[in-house]
Amino acid sequence: MNEHSFIKKVHRLLPDSIFIWKIADPFQGGVPDALYFGQNGTTLFVEYKYVQKRPVRPTTIIKPNLSAQQQIWLSSLHERKQNVLVVLGHGADCSIFVTPKHWTEGIANADLQPSTLKELAETIVSVLGVT
């Protein structure tokens, strides 16, 4: 699996009522990978990263490999009170980072709860307030 197929799997789990924009902007580096629109106008930006497998040692710091431009975009969106997630896919599971501190400094492997793709889809639905 790669990042593209991982994102497609997530999108297949989302209800049809969520409008999905898979952003691919060659003119503006750092823009998040996807923008989701809920029925009530709520939006969510998500940056996806993917690695084949998660490190095993509990002391390893897990941190998505974000470029400087991505960090600026994501932090700026967060500061503007936009809903933002960074998702690190690993194998068939993922880790969800919700704050700039988490996605820039990382989280110890032992403290990071992996989520299934179904749980990630449920998180997206919850943030968007979709029923």
CSV table of N, CA and C in Angstrom, one decimal:
chain,number,residue,atom,x,y,z
A,1,MET,N,0.9,-1.2,0.0
A,1,MET,CA,0.0,0.0,0.0
A,1,MET,C,0.9,1.2,0.0
A,2,ASN,N,0.4,2.3,-0.6
A,2,ASN,CA,1.1,3.6,-0.5
A,2,ASN,C,0.1,4.7,0.0
A,3,GLU,N,0.6,5.9,0.0
A,3,GLU,CA,-0.3,7.0,0.6
A,3,GLU,C,-1.6,7.2,-0.2
A,4,HIS,N,-1.5,7.1,-1.6
A,4,HIS,CA,-2.6,7.3,-2.4
A,4,HIS,C,-3.7,6.2,-2.2
A,5,SER,N,-3.3,5.0,-2.1
A,5,SER,CA,-4.3,3.9,-1.9
A,5,SER,C,-4.8,3.9,-0.5
A,6,PHE,N,-4.0,4.4,0.5
A,6,PHE,CA,-4.4,4.5,1.9
A,6,PHE,C,-5.6,5.5,1.9
A,7,ILE,N,-5.4,6.7,1.3
A,7,ILE,CA,-6.4,7.7,1.3
A,7,ILE,C,-7.7,7.2,0.6
A,8,LYS,N,-7.5,6.5,-0.5
A,8,LYS,CA,-8.7,6.0,-1.2
A,8,LYS,C,-9.5,5.1,-0.2
A,9,LYS,N,-8.8,4.2,0.5
A,9,LYS,CA,-9.5,3.3,1.5
A,9,LYS,C,-10.3,4.1,2.5
A,10,VAL,N,-9.7,5.2,3.0
A,10,VAL,CA,-10.3,6.0,4.0
A,10,VAL,C,-11.6,6.7,3.4
A,11,HIS,N,-11.5,7.2,2.2
A,11,HIS,CA,-12.6,7.9,1.5
A,11,HIS,C,-13.7,6.9,1.3
A,12,ARG,N,-13.5,5.7,1.0
A,12,ARG,CA,-14.5,4.7,0.8
A,12,ARG,C,-15.3,4.4,2.0
A,13,LEU,N,-14.8,4.7,3.2
A,13,LEU,CA,-15.5,4.5,4.4
A,13,LEU,C,-16.3,5.7,4.9
A,14,LEU,N,-16.2,6.8,4.2
A,14,LEU,CA,-16.9,8.0,4.6
A,14,LEU,C,-18.3,8.0,4.0
A,15,PRO,N,-19.3,8.5,4.7
A,15,PRO,CA,-20.7,8.6,4.1
A,15,PRO,C,-20.7,9.5,2.9
A,16,ASP,N,-21.7,9.3,2.0
A,16,ASP,CA,-21.8,10.1,0.8
A,16,ASP,C,-22.2,11.6,1.1
A,17,SER,N,-22.7,11.8,2.3
A,17,SER,CA,-23.1,13.2,2.7
A,17,SER,C,-21.9,14.1,2.9
A,18,ILE,N,-20.7,13.5,3.0
A,18,ILE,CA,-19.4,14.3,3.1
A,18,ILE,C,-18.9,14.6,1.8
A,19,PHE,N,-18.7,15.9,1.5
A,19,PHE,CA,-18.1,16.3,0.2
A,19,PHE,C,-16.6,16.3,0.4
A,20,ILE,N,-15.9,15.6,-0.5
A,20,ILE,CA,-14.4,15.4,-0.3
A,20,ILE,C,-13.7,16.1,-1.5
A,21,TRP,N,-12.7,16.9,-1.1
A,21,TRP,CA,-11.9,17.6,-2.1
A,21,TRP,C,-10.5,17.1,-1.9
A,22,LYS,N,-10.0,16.2,-2.8
A,22,LYS,CA,-8.6,15.8,-2.7
A,22,LYS,C,-7.7,16.8,-3.4
A,23,ILE,N,-7.0,17.6,-2.6
A,23,ILE,CA,-6.3,18.8,-3.1
A,23,ILE,C,-5.0,18.4,-3.7
A,24,ALA,N,-4.8,18.8,-4.9
A,24,ALA,CA,-3.5,18.6,-5.6
A,24,ALA,C,-3.1,20.0,-6.3
A,25,ASP,N,-2.4,20.8,-5.6
A,25,ASP,CA,-2.1,22.1,-6.1
A,25,ASP,C,-0.6,22.3,-6.4
A,26,PRO,N,-0.2,22.2,-7.7
A,26,PRO,CA,1.2,22.3,-8.0
A,26,PRO,C,1.8,23.7,-7.8
A,27,PHE,N,1.0,24.7,-7.6
A,27,PHE,CA,1.4,26.1,-7.5
A,27,PHE,C,1.6,26.5,-6.1
A,28,GLN,N,1.1,25.8,-5.1
A,28,GLN,CA,1.2,26.2,-3.7
A,28,GLN,C,1.6,25.0,-2.9
A,29,GLY,N,2.9,25.0,-2.5
A,29,GLY,CA,3.4,23.9,-1.7
A,29,GLY,C,2.9,23.9,-0.3
A,30,GLY,N,2.7,22.7,0.3
A,30,GLY,CA,2.3,22.6,1.7
A,30,GLY,C,0.9,22.5,2.0
A,31,VAL,N,0.0,22.7,0.9
A,31,VAL,CA,-1.4,22.6,1.1
A,31,VAL,C,-1.8,21.2,1.6
A,32,PRO,N,-2.7,21.1,2.6
A,32,PRO,CA,-3.1,19.7,3.0
A,32,PRO,C,-3.6,18.9,1.9
A,33,ASP,N,-3.6,17.6,2.1
A,33,ASP,CA,-4.0,16.6,1.1
A,33,ASP,C,-5.5,16.6,0.8
A,34,ALA,N,-6.3,16.9,1.8
A,34,ALA,CA,-7.8,16.8,1.6
A,34,ALA,C,-8.5,17.8,2.4
A,35,LEU,N,-9.6,18.2,1.9
A,35,LEU,CA,-10.6,19.1,2.6
A,35,LEU,C,-11.9,18.4,2.6
A,36,TYR,N,-12.5,18.2,3.7
A,36,TYR,CA,-13.8,17.6,3.9
A,36,TYR,C,-14.8,18.6,4.3
A,37,PHE,N,-16.0,18.6,3.7
A,37,PHE,CA,-17.1,19.4,4.0
A,37,PHE,C,-18.3,18.6,4.6
A,38,GLY,N,-18.7,19.0,5.8
A,38,GLY,CA,-19.9,18.4,6.4
A,38,GLY,C,-21.2,19.1,6.0
A,39,GLN,N,-22.3,18.5,6.3
A,39,GLN,CA,-23.6,19.0,5.9
A,39,GLN,C,-23.9,20.4,6.5
A,40,ASN,N,-23.4,20.7,7.6
A,40,ASN,CA,-23.7,21.9,8.3
A,40,ASN,C,-22.7,23.0,8.0
A,41,GLY,N,-21.8,22.8,7.1
A,41,GLY,CA,-20.8,23.8,6.7
A,41,GLY,C,-19.4,23.6,7.4
A,42,THR,N,-19.3,22.7,8.3
A,42,THR,CA,-18.1,22.5,9.0
A,42,THR,C,-17.1,21.9,8.0
A,43,THR,N,-15.8,22.3,8.2
A,43,THR,CA,-14.8,21.8,7.3
A,43,THR,C,-13.7,21.1,8.1
A,44,LEU,N,-12.9,20.3,7.5
A,44,LEU,CA,-11.8,19.6,8.1
A,44,LEU,C,-10.7,19.4,7.1
A,45,PHE,N,-9.5,19.9,7.4
A,45,PHE,CA,-8.3,19.7,6.6
A,45,PHE,C,-7.5,18.5,7.1
A,46,VAL,N,-7.1,17.6,6.2
A,46,VAL,CA,-6.3,16.5,6.7
A,46,VAL,C,-5.0,16.4,5.8
A,47,GLU,N,-3.9,16.3,6.4
A,47,GLU,CA,-2.6,15.9,5.7
A,47,GLU,C,-2.4,14.5,6.0
A,48,TYR,N,-2.2,13.7,5.0
A,48,TYR,CA,-1.9,12.3,5.1
A,48,TYR,C,-0.4,12.0,4.8
A,49,LYS,N,0.2,11.1,5.6
A,49,LYS,CA,1.5,10.6,5.4
A,49,LYS,C,1.4,9.0,5.5
A,50,TYR,N,2.3,8.3,4.9
A,50,TYR,CA,2.2,6.9,5.0
A,50,TYR,C,3.6,6.2,5.1
A,51,VAL,N,3.7,5.3,6.0
A,51,VAL,CA,4.9,4.4,6.1
A,51,VAL,C,4.4,3.0,6.1
A,52,GLN,N,5.3,2.1,5.6
A,52,GLN,CA,4.9,0.7,5.5
A,52,GLN,C,4.5,0.1,6.8
A,53,LYS,N,5.3,0.4,7.9
A,53,LYS,CA,5.0,-0.2,9.2
A,53,LYS,C,5.5,0.8,10.3
A,54,ARG,N,4.8,0.7,11.4
A,54,ARG,CA,5.1,1.6,12.5
A,54,ARG,C,6.3,1.0,13.3
A,55,PRO,N,7.2,1.9,13.8
A,55,PRO,CA,8.3,1.4,14.6
A,55,PRO,C,7.8,0.5,15.8
A,56,VAL,N,8.6,-0.4,16.2
A,56,VAL,CA,8.2,-1.3,17.3
A,56,VAL,C,8.6,-0.8,18.7
A,57,ARG,N,9.8,-0.2,18.8
A,57,ARG,CA,10.2,0.2,20.2
A,57,ARG,C,9.3,1.2,20.8
A,58,PRO,N,8.9,1.0,22.1
A,58,PRO,CA,8.0,2.0,22.7
A,58,PRO,C,8.6,3.4,22.9
A,59,THR,N,9.9,3.5,22.9
A,59,THR,CA,10.6,4.8,23.1
A,59,THR,C,10.8,5.6,21.9
A,60,THR,N,10.5,5.0,20.7
A,60,THR,CA,10.7,5.7,19.5
A,60,THR,C,9.7,6.8,19.3
A,61,ILE,N,10.1,8.0,19.0
A,61,ILE,CA,9.3,9.1,18.8
A,61,ILE,C,8.7,9.0,17.4
A,62,ILE,N,7.3,9.0,17.3
A,62,ILE,CA,6.6,8.9,16.0
A,62,ILE,C,6.2,10.3,15.6
A,63,LYS,N,6.6,10.7,14.4
A,63,LYS,CA,6.4,12.0,13.9
A,63,LYS,C,6.2,12.0,12.4
A,64,PRO,N,5.1,12.5,11.9
A,64,PRO,CA,4.9,12.5,10.5
A,64,PRO,C,6.0,13.3,9.8
A,65,ASN,N,6.5,12.9,8.6
A,65,ASN,CA,7.5,13.6,7.9
A,65,ASN,C,6.9,14.8,7.1
A,66,LEU,N,6.7,15.9,7.8
A,66,LEU,CA,6.1,17.0,7.2
A,66,LEU,C,7.2,18.0,6.7
A,67,SER,N,7.0,18.6,5.5
A,67,SER,CA,7.9,19.6,5.0
A,67,SER,C,7.7,20.9,5.8
A,68,ALA,N,8.6,21.8,5.7
A,68,ALA,CA,8.5,23.1,6.4
A,68,ALA,C,7.2,23.8,5.9
A,69,GLN,N,6.9,23.8,4.6
A,69,GLN,CA,5.7,24.4,4.1
A,69,GLN,C,4.5,23.8,4.6
A,70,GLN,N,4.4,22.4,4.7
A,70,GLN,CA,3.3,21.8,5.3
A,70,GLN,C,3.1,22.2,6.7
A,71,GLN,N,4.2,22.2,7.5
A,71,GLN,CA,4.0,22.7,8.9
A,71,GLN,C,3.5,24.1,9.0
A,72,ILE,N,3.9,25.0,8.1
A,72,ILE,CA,3.4,26.3,8.2
A,72,ILE,C,1.9,26.4,7.8
A,73,TRP,N,1.5,25.7,6.8
A,73,TRP,CA,0.1,25.6,6.4
A,73,TRP,C,-0.8,25.1,7.5
A,74,LEU,N,-0.4,23.9,8.1
A,74,LEU,CA,-1.2,23.2,9.1
A,74,LEU,C,-1.3,24.1,10.3
A,75,SER,N,-0.1,24.6,10.8
A,75,SER,CA,-0.2,25.4,12.0
A,75,SER,C,-1.0,26.7,11.8
A,76,SER,N,-0.9,27.3,10.6
A,76,SER,CA,-1.7,28.5,10.3
A,76,SER,C,-3.2,28.2,10.3
A,77,LEU,N,-3.5,27.1,9.7
A,77,LEU,CA,-5.0,26.7,9.7
A,77,LEU,C,-5.4,26.5,11.2
A,78,HIS,N,-4.6,25.8,12.0
A,78,HIS,CA,-5.0,25.5,13.4
A,78,HIS,C,-5.1,26.8,14.1
A,79,GLU,N,-4.2,27.8,13.9
A,79,GLU,CA,-4.3,29.1,14.6
A,79,GLU,C,-5.5,29.9,14.2
A,80,ARG,N,-6.0,29.6,13.0
A,80,ARG,CA,-7.2,30.3,12.5
A,80,ARG,C,-8.5,29.5,12.9
A,81,LYS,N,-8.3,28.6,13.8
A,81,LYS,CA,-9.5,27.8,14.4
A,81,LYS,C,-10.1,26.9,13.4
A,82,GLN,N,-9.3,26.5,12.4
A,82,GLN,CA,-9.9,25.5,11.4
A,82,GLN,C,-9.6,24.1,12.0
A,83,ASN,N,-10.5,23.2,11.6
A,83,ASN,CA,-10.3,21.8,12.1
A,83,ASN,C,-9.2,21.2,11.2
A,84,VAL,N,-8.1,20.6,11.9
A,84,VAL,CA,-7.0,20.1,11.2
A,84,VAL,C,-6.5,18.8,11.8
A,85,LEU,N,-6.3,17.8,11.0
A,85,LEU,CA,-5.7,16.5,11.5
A,85,LEU,C,-4.5,16.2,10.6
A,86,VAL,N,-3.5,15.5,11.2
A,86,VAL,CA,-2.4,14.9,10.4
A,86,VAL,C,-2.6,13.4,10.7
A,87,VAL,N,-2.6,12.6,9.7
A,87,VAL,CA,-2.8,11.2,9.8
A,87,VAL,C,-1.6,10.5,9.2
A,88,LEU,N,-1.0,9.6,10.1
A,88,LEU,CA,0.1,8.8,9.6
A,88,LEU,C,-0.3,7.4,9.5
A,89,GLY,N,-0.5,7.0,8.2
A,89,GLY,CA,-0.9,5.6,8.0
A,89,GLY,C,0.3,4.7,8.1
A,90,HIS,N,0.1,3.5,8.7
A,90,HIS,CA,1.1,2.5,8.8
A,90,HIS,C,0.4,1.2,8.7
A,91,GLY,N,0.8,0.5,7.6
A,91,GLY,CA,0.1,-0.8,7.3
A,91,GLY,C,-1.4,-0.5,7.1
A,92,ALA,N,-2.2,-1.3,7.8
A,92,ALA,CA,-3.7,-1.1,7.7
A,92,ALA,C,-4.2,-0.2,8.8
A,93,ASP,N,-3.4,0.3,9.7
A,93,ASP,CA,-3.8,1.2,10.8
A,93,ASP,C,-3.3,2.6,10.5
A,94,CYS,N,-3.5,3.4,11.5
A,94,CYS,CA,-3.0,4.8,11.4
A,94,CYS,C,-2.9,5.4,12.8
A,95,SER,N,-2.2,6.5,12.8
A,95,SER,CA,-2.1,7.3,14.0
A,95,SER,C,-2.6,8.7,13.7
A,96,ILE,N,-3.3,9.3,14.6
A,96,ILE,CA,-3.9,10.6,14.3
A,96,ILE,C,-3.3,11.7,15.2
A,97,PHE,N,-2.8,12.7,14.6
A,97,PHE,CA,-2.1,13.8,15.4
A,97,PHE,C,-3.1,15.0,15.3
A,98,VAL,N,-3.4,15.6,16.4
A,98,VAL,CA,-4.4,16.6,16.5
A,98,VAL,C,-3.9,18.0,16.8
A,99,THR,N,-2.7,18.2,17.3
A,99,THR,CA,-2.2,19.5,17.6
A,99,THR,C,-0.8,19.7,16.9
A,100,PRO,N,-0.5,21.0,16.7
A,100,PRO,CA,0.8,21.3,16.1
A,100,PRO,C,2.0,20.7,16.8
A,101,LYS,N,1.9,20.7,18.2
A,101,LYS,CA,3.0,20.2,19.0
A,101,LYS,C,3.1,18.7,18.7
A,102,HIS,N,2.0,18.0,18.5
A,102,HIS,CA,2.1,16.5,18.3
A,102,HIS,C,2.7,16.3,16.9
A,103,TRP,N,2.3,17.0,15.9
A,103,TRP,CA,2.8,16.7,14.5
A,103,TRP,C,4.1,17.3,14.2
A,104,THR,N,4.6,18.2,15.0
A,104,THR,CA,6.0,18.7,14.8
A,104,THR,C,7.0,18.1,15.7
A,105,GLU,N,6.6,17.8,17.0
A,105,GLU,CA,7.6,17.2,17.9
A,105,GLU,C,7.4,15.7,18.0
A,106,GLY,N,6.3,15.2,17.6
A,106,GLY,CA,6.0,13.7,17.7
A,106,GLY,C,5.5,13.3,19.0
A,107,ILE,N,5.2,12.0,19.1
A,107,ILE,CA,4.7,11.4,20.3
A,107,ILE,C,5.4,10.0,20.5
A,108,ALA,N,5.8,9.7,21.7
A,108,ALA,CA,6.4,8.4,22.0
A,108,ALA,C,5.5,7.3,21.5
A,109,ASN,N,6.1,6.3,20.9
A,109,ASN,CA,5.3,5.2,20.4
A,109,ASN,C,4.4,4.6,21.4
A,110,ALA,N,4.9,4.5,22.7
A,110,ALA,CA,4.1,3.9,23.7
A,110,ALA,C,2.9,4.7,24.1
A,111,ASP,N,2.9,6.0,23.8
A,111,ASP,CA,1.8,6.9,24.1
A,111,ASP,C,0.9,7.1,23.0
A,112,LEU,N,1.2,6.6,21.8
A,112,LEU,CA,0.4,6.8,20.6
A,112,LEU,C,-0.6,5.6,20.4
A,113,GLN,N,-1.9,5.8,20.5
A,113,GLN,CA,-2.8,4.8,20.3
A,113,GLN,C,-3.1,4.6,18.8
A,114,PRO,N,-2.8,3.5,18.2
A,114,PRO,CA,-3.2,3.3,16.8
A,114,PRO,C,-4.7,3.2,16.6
A,115,SER,N,-5.1,3.7,15.4
A,115,SER,CA,-6.5,3.6,15.1
A,115,SER,C,-6.7,2.8,13.8
A,116,THR,N,-7.9,2.2,13.7
A,116,THR,CA,-8.2,1.5,12.5
A,116,THR,C,-8.7,2.5,11.5
A,117,LEU,N,-8.8,2.1,10.2
A,117,LEU,CA,-9.3,3.0,9.2
A,117,LEU,C,-10.8,3.4,9.5
A,118,LYS,N,-11.5,2.4,10.1
A,118,LYS,CA,-12.9,2.7,10.4
A,118,LYS,C,-13.0,3.7,11.5
A,119,GLU,N,-12.1,3.6,12.5
A,119,GLU,CA,-12.0,4.6,13.6
A,119,GLU,C,-11.6,6.0,13.1
A,120,LEU,N,-10.7,6.0,12.1
A,120,LEU,CA,-10.3,7.3,11.5
A,120,LEU,C,-11.6,7.9,10.7
A,121,ALA,N,-12.3,7.1,10.0
A,121,ALA,CA,-13.5,7.6,9.3
A,121,ALA,C,-14.5,8.1,10.3
A,122,GLU,N,-14.7,7.4,11.4
A,122,GLU,CA,-15.6,7.8,12.5
A,122,GLU,C,-15.1,9.2,13.1
A,123,THR,N,-13.8,9.4,13.2
A,123,THR,CA,-13.3,10.7,13.7
A,123,THR,C,-13.6,11.8,12.8
A,124,ILE,N,-13.4,11.5,11.5
A,124,ILE,CA,-13.7,12.6,10.5
A,124,ILE,C,-15.2,12.9,10.5
A,125,VAL,N,-16.1,11.9,10.6
A,125,VAL,CA,-17.5,12.1,10.7
A,125,VAL,C,-17.8,12.9,11.9
A,126,SER,N,-17.2,12.6,13.0
A,126,SER,CA,-17.5,13.3,14.3
A,126,SER,C,-17.1,14.7,14.2
A,127,VAL,N,-15.9,15.0,13.7
A,127,VAL,CA,-15.4,16.4,13.6
A,127,VAL,C,-16.4,17.2,12.7
A,128,LEU,N,-16.9,16.6,11.6
A,128,LEU,CA,-17.7,17.3,10.7
A,128,LEU,C,-19.2,17.4,11.2
A,129,GLY,N,-19.5,16.7,12.3
A,129,GLY,CA,-20.9,16.7,12.8
A,129,GLY,C,-21.9,16.1,11.9
A,130,VAL,N,-21.4,15.1,11.1
A,130,VAL,CA,-22.3,14.4,10.2
A,130,VAL,C,-23.1,13.3,11.0
A,131,THR,N,-24.4,13.3,10.7
A,131,THR,CA,-25.2,12.3,11.3
A,131,THR,C,-25.5,11.1,10.4
